[in-house]
Amino acid sequence: MDWYPLYNSLRIAAISSVLVFFLGILAAYYAARLPRLVKGVLDVVLTLPMVLPPTVCGYFLILLFGVKRPLGMFLAQFGIKFVMTWYGGILAATVVAFPLMYRTARGAFESFDKTLAYAGQTLGLSNTYIFWRIRMPACRQGILAGTVLAFARALGEYGATSMLIGYTPGRTATISTTVYQLWRTNDEAGAFTWVMINLAISAVVLLCVNMLEDRQKRAVKR
Protein backbone atom coordinates (compact mmCIF):
# COMPACT_ATOMS: atom_id res chain seq x y z
CA MET A 1 0.00 0.00 0.00
CA ASP A 2 1.30 3.44 -0.95
CA TRP A 3 1.39 5.59 2.20
CA TYR A 4 2.37 8.77 0.38
CA PRO A 5 -1.16 10.31 0.56
CA LEU A 6 -1.10 10.01 4.36
CA TYR A 7 2.39 11.49 4.61
CA ASN A 8 1.54 14.30 2.21
CA SER A 9 -1.76 15.10 3.92
CA LEU A 10 -0.13 15.24 7.36
CA ARG A 11 2.71 17.36 5.98
CA ILE A 12 0.37 19.83 4.32
CA ALA A 13 -1.94 19.99 7.35
CA ALA A 14 0.93 20.48 9.81
CA ILE A 15 2.67 23.25 7.87
CA SER A 16 -0.55 25.06 7.04
CA SER A 17 -1.62 24.84 10.71
CA VAL A 18 1.59 26.59 11.76
CA LEU A 19 0.97 29.33 9.22
CA VAL A 20 -2.68 29.65 10.19
CA PHE A 21 -1.73 29.77 13.87
CA PHE A 22 0.39 32.89 13.54
CA LEU A 23 -1.67 34.57 10.80
CA GLY A 24 -4.94 33.89 12.62
CA ILE A 25 -3.66 35.19 15.95
CA LEU A 26 -2.20 38.31 14.31
CA ALA A 27 -5.42 39.09 12.43
CA ALA A 28 -7.64 38.28 15.42
CA TYR A 29 -5.61 40.40 17.84
CA TYR A 30 -5.78 43.54 15.72
CA ALA A 31 -9.33 42.94 14.50
CA ALA A 32 -10.60 42.71 18.08
CA ARG A 33 -9.27 46.23 18.71
CA LEU A 34 -10.87 47.85 15.65
CA PRO A 35 -14.07 49.92 15.63
CA ARG A 36 -17.23 47.88 15.25
CA LEU A 37 -17.95 48.89 11.64
CA VAL A 38 -14.42 48.28 10.43
CA LYS A 39 -14.28 44.98 12.28
CA GLY A 40 -17.53 43.88 10.67
CA VAL A 41 -16.20 44.54 7.17
CA LEU A 42 -12.91 42.81 7.97
CA ASP A 43 -14.77 39.80 9.36
CA VAL A 44 -16.61 39.38 6.08
CA VAL A 45 -13.38 39.46 4.09
CA LEU A 46 -11.40 37.14 6.37
CA THR A 47 -14.14 34.57 6.91
CA LEU A 48 -15.37 34.45 3.31
CA PRO A 49 -13.41 31.23 2.52
CA MET A 50 -15.39 29.50 5.26
CA VAL A 51 -18.73 29.98 3.48
CA LEU A 52 -17.57 29.79 -0.13
CA PRO A 53 -17.49 26.37 -1.82
CA PRO A 54 -13.90 25.07 -1.62
CA THR A 55 -13.79 24.73 -5.40
CA VAL A 56 -14.52 28.45 -5.69
CA CYS A 57 -11.60 29.17 -3.37
CA GLY A 58 -9.45 26.94 -5.57
CA TYR A 59 -10.63 28.80 -8.65
CA PHE A 60 -9.61 32.14 -7.17
CA LEU A 61 -6.22 30.68 -6.22
CA ILE A 62 -5.70 29.56 -9.81
CA LEU A 63 -6.65 33.04 -11.01
CA LEU A 64 -3.97 34.49 -8.74
CA PHE A 65 -1.19 31.90 -8.92
CA GLY A 66 -1.80 30.22 -12.28
CA VAL A 67 1.29 29.76 -14.43
CA LYS A 68 -0.11 32.18 -17.01
CA ARG A 69 -1.19 34.80 -14.49
CA PRO A 70 0.99 37.84 -13.68
CA LEU A 71 1.63 36.81 -10.07
CA GLY A 72 2.20 33.20 -11.04
CA MET A 73 4.70 34.16 -13.74
CA PHE A 74 6.48 36.52 -11.35
CA LEU A 75 6.87 33.81 -8.69
CA ALA A 76 7.99 31.31 -11.32
CA GLN A 77 11.06 33.46 -11.93
CA PHE A 78 12.18 32.53 -8.41
CA GLY A 79 11.28 28.86 -8.82
CA ILE A 80 8.03 29.16 -6.85
CA LYS A 81 5.10 27.34 -8.42
CA PHE A 82 1.89 26.58 -6.56
CA VAL A 83 0.03 24.82 -9.37
CA MET A 84 0.49 21.03 -9.45
CA THR A 85 3.02 21.00 -6.59
CA TRP A 86 2.60 19.54 -3.12
CA TYR A 87 3.34 22.86 -1.43
CA GLY A 88 0.51 24.38 -3.44
CA GLY A 89 -1.63 22.23 -1.16
CA ILE A 90 -0.27 24.22 1.78
CA LEU A 91 -1.55 27.41 0.19
CA ALA A 92 -4.99 25.90 -0.46
CA ALA A 93 -5.24 24.41 3.04
CA THR A 94 -4.12 27.66 4.66
CA VAL A 95 -6.78 29.67 2.85
CA VAL A 96 -9.67 27.37 3.79
CA ALA A 97 -8.50 26.73 7.38
CA PHE A 98 -7.64 30.33 8.24
CA PRO A 99 -11.22 31.47 9.06
CA LEU A 100 -11.59 28.77 11.73
CA MET A 101 -8.45 29.91 13.52
CA TYR A 102 -9.27 33.57 13.09
CA ARG A 103 -12.81 33.36 14.46
CA THR A 104 -11.83 31.15 17.39
CA ALA A 105 -8.85 33.31 18.34
CA ARG A 106 -10.85 36.51 17.99
CA GLY A 107 -13.54 35.17 20.32
CA ALA A 108 -10.85 34.23 22.85
CA PHE A 109 -9.27 37.69 22.69
CA GLU A 110 -12.61 39.46 23.01
CA SER A 111 -13.41 37.47 26.18
CA PHE A 112 -10.03 38.35 27.70
CA ASP A 113 -10.21 40.42 30.88
CA LYS A 114 -8.56 43.66 29.77
CA THR A 115 -7.94 44.75 33.35
CA LEU A 116 -5.10 42.22 33.40
CA ALA A 117 -3.43 44.02 30.52
CA TYR A 118 -4.00 47.41 32.15
CA ALA A 119 -2.48 46.11 35.38
CA GLY A 120 0.57 44.96 33.47
CA GLN A 121 0.94 48.37 31.85
CA THR A 122 0.84 50.10 35.23
CA LEU A 123 3.72 47.84 36.28
CA GLY A 124 5.75 49.02 33.30
CA LEU A 125 5.49 45.79 31.31
CA SER A 126 5.86 46.05 27.53
CA ASN A 127 2.97 45.26 25.20
CA THR A 128 4.97 42.33 23.80
CA TYR A 129 5.45 40.87 27.28
CA ILE A 130 1.77 41.38 28.13
CA PHE A 131 0.70 39.69 24.91
CA TRP A 132 2.85 36.56 25.21
CA ARG A 133 2.96 36.14 28.99
CA ILE A 134 -0.49 37.35 30.04
CA ARG A 135 -2.95 37.51 27.14
CA MET A 136 -1.90 34.32 25.33
CA PRO A 137 -1.88 32.09 28.47
CA ALA A 138 -5.33 33.41 29.43
CA CYS A 139 -6.68 32.63 25.94
CA ARG A 140 -4.74 29.44 25.35
CA GLN A 141 -7.68 27.04 25.49
CA GLY A 142 -9.59 28.82 22.74
CA ILE A 143 -6.47 29.28 20.65
CA LEU A 144 -5.50 25.63 20.99
CA ALA A 145 -9.02 24.57 20.01
CA GLY A 146 -8.83 26.80 16.95
CA THR A 147 -5.47 25.32 16.00
CA VAL A 148 -6.77 21.76 16.26
CA LEU A 149 -9.86 22.61 14.22
CA ALA A 150 -7.70 24.31 11.58
CA PHE A 151 -5.50 21.20 11.40
CA ALA A 152 -8.56 18.98 10.94
CA ARG A 153 -9.94 21.26 8.24
CA ALA A 154 -6.60 21.31 6.41
CA LEU A 155 -6.28 17.53 6.68
CA GLY A 156 -9.68 16.94 5.10
CA GLU A 157 -9.44 19.65 2.44
CA TYR A 158 -10.41 18.48 -1.04
CA GLY A 159 -12.05 21.15 -3.20
CA ALA A 160 -9.42 23.88 -3.31
CA THR A 161 -6.62 21.30 -3.19
CA SER A 162 -7.91 19.33 -6.17
CA MET A 163 -8.38 22.55 -8.15
CA LEU A 164 -4.87 23.85 -7.46
CA ILE A 165 -2.61 20.80 -7.27
CA GLY A 166 -4.72 18.04 -8.80
CA TYR A 167 -3.86 14.40 -8.22
CA THR A 168 -0.46 12.96 -9.08
CA PRO A 169 0.53 9.73 -7.27
CA GLY A 170 3.73 10.19 -5.30
CA ARG A 171 3.75 13.96 -5.85
CA THR A 172 0.53 15.77 -4.96
CA ALA A 173 -1.82 13.00 -3.82
CA THR A 174 -3.61 13.55 -0.51
CA ILE A 175 -6.04 11.36 1.39
CA SER A 176 -9.07 13.23 0.05
CA THR A 177 -7.97 13.24 -3.58
CA THR A 178 -6.89 9.59 -3.32
CA VAL A 179 -10.33 8.55 -2.06
CA TYR A 180 -11.96 10.23 -5.04
CA GLN A 181 -9.54 8.76 -7.55
CA LEU A 182 -9.88 5.25 -6.15
CA TRP A 183 -13.65 5.51 -6.12
CA ARG A 184 -13.62 6.88 -9.68
CA THR A 185 -11.59 3.87 -10.86
CA ASN A 186 -13.95 1.43 -9.06
CA ASP A 187 -11.39 0.51 -6.40
CA GLU A 188 -13.91 0.67 -3.58
CA ALA A 189 -11.78 -1.42 -1.22
CA GLY A 190 -8.88 1.01 -1.51
CA ALA A 191 -11.17 4.02 -1.17
CA PHE A 192 -12.79 2.50 1.93
CA THR A 193 -9.38 1.90 3.51
CA TRP A 194 -8.41 5.54 3.13
CA VAL A 195 -11.83 6.64 4.38
CA MET A 196 -11.33 4.63 7.56
CA ILE A 197 -7.84 6.08 8.03
CA ASN A 198 -9.26 9.57 7.66
CA LEU A 199 -12.09 8.78 10.07
CA ALA A 200 -9.62 7.53 12.68
CA ILE A 201 -7.50 10.68 12.44
CA SER A 202 -10.57 12.92 12.51
CA ALA A 203 -11.91 11.13 15.59
CA VAL A 204 -8.63 11.71 17.43
CA VAL A 205 -8.68 15.39 16.45
CA LEU A 206 -12.27 15.86 17.64
CA LEU A 207 -11.43 14.09 20.88
CA CYS A 208 -8.63 16.60 21.44
CA VAL A 209 -11.04 19.48 20.78
CA ASN A 210 -13.56 18.09 23.29
CA MET A 211 -10.83 17.69 25.90
CA LEU A 212 -9.72 21.28 25.40
CA GLU A 213 -13.31 22.52 25.69
CA ASP A 214 -13.82 20.54 28.91
CA ARG A 215 -10.65 22.00 30.39
CA GLN A 216 -11.81 25.49 29.44
CA LYS A 217 -15.19 24.97 31.09
CA ARG A 218 -13.56 23.71 34.29
CA ALA A 219 -11.22 26.70 34.30
CA VAL A 220 -14.17 29.11 33.95
CA LYS A 221 -16.02 27.47 36.87
CA ARG A 222 -13.01 28.02 39.09
Tab-separated table of C-alpha atoms in Angstrom:
chain	number	residue	atom	x	y	z
A	1	MET	CA	0.000	0.000	0.000
A	2	ASP	CA	1.302	3.435	-0.953
A	3	TRP	CA	1.391	5.586	2.196
A	4	TYR	CA	2.370	8.774	0.380
A	5	PRO	CA	-1.160	10.308	0.557
A	6	LEU	CA	-1.102	10.010	4.359
A	7	TYR	CA	2.390	11.494	4.607
A	8	ASN	CA	1.545	14.304	2.210
A	9	SER	CA	-1.762	15.097	3.918
A	10	LEU	CA	-0.132	15.241	7.359
A	11	ARG	CA	2.710	17.359	5.982
A	12	ILE	CA	0.369	19.830	4.322
A	13	ALA	CA	-1.942	19.994	7.346
A	14	ALA	CA	0.931	20.482	9.810
A	15	ILE	CA	2.671	23.245	7.869
A	16	SER	CA	-0.555	25.062	7.036
A	17	SER	CA	-1.617	24.840	10.710
A	18	VAL	CA	1.587	26.590	11.765
A	19	LEU	CA	0.970	29.331	9.216
A	20	VAL	CA	-2.684	29.652	10.186
A	21	PHE	CA	-1.734	29.766	13.869
A	22	PHE	CA	0.387	32.893	13.537
A	23	LEU	CA	-1.672	34.566	10.798
A	24	GLY	CA	-4.938	33.886	12.617
A	25	ILE	CA	-3.655	35.195	15.945
A	26	LEU	CA	-2.201	38.310	14.314
A	27	ALA	CA	-5.416	39.085	12.429
A	28	ALA	CA	-7.643	38.284	15.417
A	29	TYR	CA	-5.607	40.403	17.842
A	30	TYR	CA	-5.776	43.544	15.723
A	31	ALA	CA	-9.330	42.938	14.501
A	32	ALA	CA	-10.597	42.715	18.085
A	33	ARG	CA	-9.272	46.230	18.714
A	34	LEU	CA	-10.868	47.849	15.652
A	35	PRO	CA	-14.072	49.919	15.626
A	36	ARG	CA	-17.230	47.882	15.250
A	37	LEU	CA	-17.953	48.892	11.643
A	38	VAL	CA	-14.424	48.279	10.428
A	39	LYS	CA	-14.278	44.978	12.285
A	40	GLY	CA	-17.532	43.880	10.666
A	41	VAL	CA	-16.202	44.543	7.169
A	42	LEU	CA	-12.912	42.815	7.968
A	43	ASP	CA	-14.774	39.803	9.361
A	44	VAL	CA	-16.612	39.384	6.082
A	45	VAL	CA	-13.383	39.463	4.087
A	46	LEU	CA	-11.401	37.141	6.373
A	47	THR	CA	-14.139	34.570	6.906
A	48	LEU	CA	-15.367	34.447	3.308
A	49	PRO	CA	-13.409	31.231	2.517
A	50	MET	CA	-15.386	29.498	5.264
A	51	VAL	CA	-18.728	29.984	3.483
A	52	LEU	CA	-17.571	29.790	-0.127
A	53	PRO	CA	-17.486	26.371	-1.817
A	54	PRO	CA	-13.896	25.074	-1.616
A	55	THR	CA	-13.792	24.729	-5.397
A	56	VAL	CA	-14.522	28.452	-5.686
A	57	CYS	CA	-11.595	29.166	-3.374
A	58	GLY	CA	-9.448	26.943	-5.566
A	59	TYR	CA	-10.633	28.800	-8.654
A	60	PHE	CA	-9.607	32.137	-7.171
A	61	LEU	CA	-6.222	30.682	-6.225
A	62	ILE	CA	-5.701	29.563	-9.807
A	63	LEU	CA	-6.645	33.039	-11.012
A	64	LEU	CA	-3.965	34.487	-8.739
A	65	PHE	CA	-1.195	31.901	-8.922
A	66	GLY	CA	-1.804	30.219	-12.280
A	67	VAL	CA	1.290	29.756	-14.435
A	68	LYS	CA	-0.107	32.184	-17.008
A	69	ARG	CA	-1.185	34.802	-14.485
A	70	PRO	CA	0.988	37.838	-13.675
A	71	LEU	CA	1.625	36.812	-10.066
A	72	GLY	CA	2.201	33.196	-11.039
A	73	MET	CA	4.700	34.165	-13.737
A	74	PHE	CA	6.484	36.515	-11.347
A	75	LEU	CA	6.872	33.815	-8.688
A	76	ALA	CA	7.985	31.306	-11.317
A	77	GLN	CA	11.063	33.460	-11.926
A	78	PHE	CA	12.178	32.527	-8.414
A	79	GLY	CA	11.276	28.856	-8.817
A	80	ILE	CA	8.034	29.165	-6.848
A	81	LYS	CA	5.102	27.342	-8.418
A	82	PHE	CA	1.887	26.585	-6.557
A	83	VAL	CA	0.025	24.815	-9.366
A	84	MET	CA	0.489	21.033	-9.452
A	85	THR	CA	3.020	21.004	-6.592
A	86	TRP	CA	2.603	19.541	-3.115
A	87	TYR	CA	3.345	22.860	-1.432
A	88	GLY	CA	0.510	24.385	-3.443
A	89	GLY	CA	-1.625	22.235	-1.161
A	90	ILE	CA	-0.267	24.218	1.778
A	91	LEU	CA	-1.552	27.413	0.191
A	92	ALA	CA	-4.990	25.902	-0.456
A	93	ALA	CA	-5.244	24.405	3.039
A	94	THR	CA	-4.124	27.663	4.655
A	95	VAL	CA	-6.784	29.672	2.846
A	96	VAL	CA	-9.673	27.373	3.789
A	97	ALA	CA	-8.504	26.732	7.376
A	98	PHE	CA	-7.636	30.335	8.240
A	99	PRO	CA	-11.217	31.470	9.059
A	100	LEU	CA	-11.591	28.773	11.733
A	101	MET	CA	-8.451	29.909	13.521
A	102	TYR	CA	-9.275	33.566	13.091
A	103	ARG	CA	-12.810	33.356	14.464
A	104	THR	CA	-11.831	31.151	17.387
A	105	ALA	CA	-8.847	33.312	18.344
A	106	ARG	CA	-10.853	36.513	17.993
A	107	GLY	CA	-13.540	35.169	20.320
A	108	ALA	CA	-10.849	34.226	22.845
A	109	PHE	CA	-9.268	37.686	22.686
A	110	GLU	CA	-12.613	39.457	23.014
A	111	SER	CA	-13.405	37.469	26.179
A	112	PHE	CA	-10.030	38.348	27.699
A	113	ASP	CA	-10.213	40.420	30.883
A	114	LYS	CA	-8.562	43.663	29.769
A	115	THR	CA	-7.942	44.753	33.348
A	116	LEU	CA	-5.102	42.222	33.405
A	117	ALA	CA	-3.427	44.023	30.520
A	118	TYR	CA	-4.004	47.406	32.153
A	119	ALA	CA	-2.480	46.111	35.384
A	120	GLY	CA	0.573	44.959	33.473
A	121	GLN	CA	0.938	48.373	31.847
A	122	THR	CA	0.842	50.103	35.225
A	123	LEU	CA	3.722	47.838	36.276
A	124	GLY	CA	5.746	49.016	33.300
A	125	LEU	CA	5.490	45.791	31.307
A	126	SER	CA	5.857	46.047	27.528
A	127	ASN	CA	2.973	45.255	25.200
A	128	THR	CA	4.969	42.328	23.805
A	129	TYR	CA	5.452	40.870	27.280
A	130	ILE	CA	1.772	41.380	28.131
A	131	PHE	CA	0.696	39.686	24.913
A	132	TRP	CA	2.852	36.558	25.211
A	133	ARG	CA	2.961	36.141	28.990
A	134	ILE	CA	-0.494	37.352	30.039
A	135	ARG	CA	-2.955	37.508	27.136
A	136	MET	CA	-1.901	34.323	25.333
A	137	PRO	CA	-1.877	32.092	28.468
A	138	ALA	CA	-5.326	33.408	29.430
A	139	CYS	CA	-6.683	32.635	25.942
A	140	ARG	CA	-4.737	29.437	25.355
A	141	GLN	CA	-7.677	27.036	25.490
A	142	GLY	CA	-9.588	28.821	22.738
A	143	ILE	CA	-6.474	29.280	20.648
A	144	LEU	CA	-5.501	25.629	20.986
A	145	ALA	CA	-9.018	24.566	20.015
A	146	GLY	CA	-8.829	26.803	16.951
A	147	THR	CA	-5.473	25.318	16.002
A	148	VAL	CA	-6.766	21.763	16.261
A	149	LEU	CA	-9.861	22.607	14.216
A	150	ALA	CA	-7.698	24.308	11.582
A	151	PHE	CA	-5.502	21.205	11.400
A	152	ALA	CA	-8.562	18.984	10.945
A	153	ARG	CA	-9.939	21.259	8.235
A	154	ALA	CA	-6.603	21.310	6.413
A	155	LEU	CA	-6.280	17.534	6.680
A	156	GLY	CA	-9.678	16.936	5.098
A	157	GLU	CA	-9.439	19.648	2.442
A	158	TYR	CA	-10.406	18.483	-1.038
A	159	GLY	CA	-12.054	21.149	-3.201
A	160	ALA	CA	-9.420	23.878	-3.309
A	161	THR	CA	-6.622	21.297	-3.193
A	162	SER	CA	-7.914	19.327	-6.170
A	163	MET	CA	-8.377	22.545	-8.153
A	164	LEU	CA	-4.873	23.855	-7.455
A	165	ILE	CA	-2.612	20.802	-7.270
A	166	GLY	CA	-4.723	18.043	-8.797
A	167	TYR	CA	-3.861	14.400	-8.223
A	168	THR	CA	-0.461	12.961	-9.085
A	169	PRO	CA	0.531	9.731	-7.269
A	170	GLY	CA	3.728	10.194	-5.301
A	171	ARG	CA	3.748	13.964	-5.852
A	172	THR	CA	0.526	15.772	-4.958
A	173	ALA	CA	-1.818	12.998	-3.818
A	174	THR	CA	-3.614	13.554	-0.508
A	175	ILE	CA	-6.043	11.359	1.391
A	176	SER	CA	-9.067	13.230	0.049
A	177	THR	CA	-7.970	13.237	-3.581
A	178	THR	CA	-6.893	9.594	-3.319
A	179	VAL	CA	-10.328	8.554	-2.056
A	180	TYR	CA	-11.956	10.234	-5.035
A	181	GLN	CA	-9.543	8.758	-7.550
A	182	LEU	CA	-9.879	5.245	-6.151
A	183	TRP	CA	-13.649	5.507	-6.123
A	184	ARG	CA	-13.619	6.876	-9.678
A	185	THR	CA	-11.594	3.871	-10.860
A	186	ASN	CA	-13.948	1.431	-9.064
A	187	ASP	CA	-11.387	0.515	-6.401
A	188	GLU	CA	-13.911	0.667	-3.580
A	189	ALA	CA	-11.779	-1.420	-1.218
A	190	GLY	CA	-8.876	1.008	-1.507
A	191	ALA	CA	-11.169	4.019	-1.166
A	192	PHE	CA	-12.788	2.501	1.929
A	193	THR	CA	-9.376	1.901	3.506
A	194	TRP	CA	-8.413	5.543	3.135
A	195	VAL	CA	-11.825	6.639	4.376
A	196	MET	CA	-11.326	4.625	7.565
A	197	ILE	CA	-7.839	6.084	8.032
A	198	ASN	CA	-9.261	9.571	7.663
A	199	LEU	CA	-12.086	8.776	10.067
A	200	ALA	CA	-9.616	7.531	12.679
A	201	ILE	CA	-7.496	10.677	12.440
A	202	SER	CA	-10.571	12.925	12.511
A	203	ALA	CA	-11.907	11.131	15.586
A	204	VAL	CA	-8.632	11.713	17.433
A	205	VAL	CA	-8.682	15.388	16.447
A	206	LEU	CA	-12.270	15.859	17.636
A	207	LEU	CA	-11.428	14.086	20.884
A	208	CYS	CA	-8.633	16.597	21.438
A	209	VAL	CA	-11.039	19.482	20.777
A	210	ASN	CA	-13.557	18.089	23.290
A	211	MET	CA	-10.828	17.688	25.898
A	212	LEU	CA	-9.721	21.283	25.400
A	213	GLU	CA	-13.311	22.520	25.694
A	214	ASP	CA	-13.819	20.543	28.911
A	215	ARG	CA	-10.649	21.998	30.395
A	216	GLN	CA	-11.807	25.488	29.435
A	217	LYS	CA	-15.190	24.966	31.091
A	218	ARG	CA	-13.564	23.710	34.290
A	219	ALA	CA	-11.216	26.702	34.295
A	220	VAL	CA	-14.166	29.111	33.947
A	221	LYS	CA	-16.023	27.475	36.869
A	222	ARG	CA	-13.006	28.022	39.085
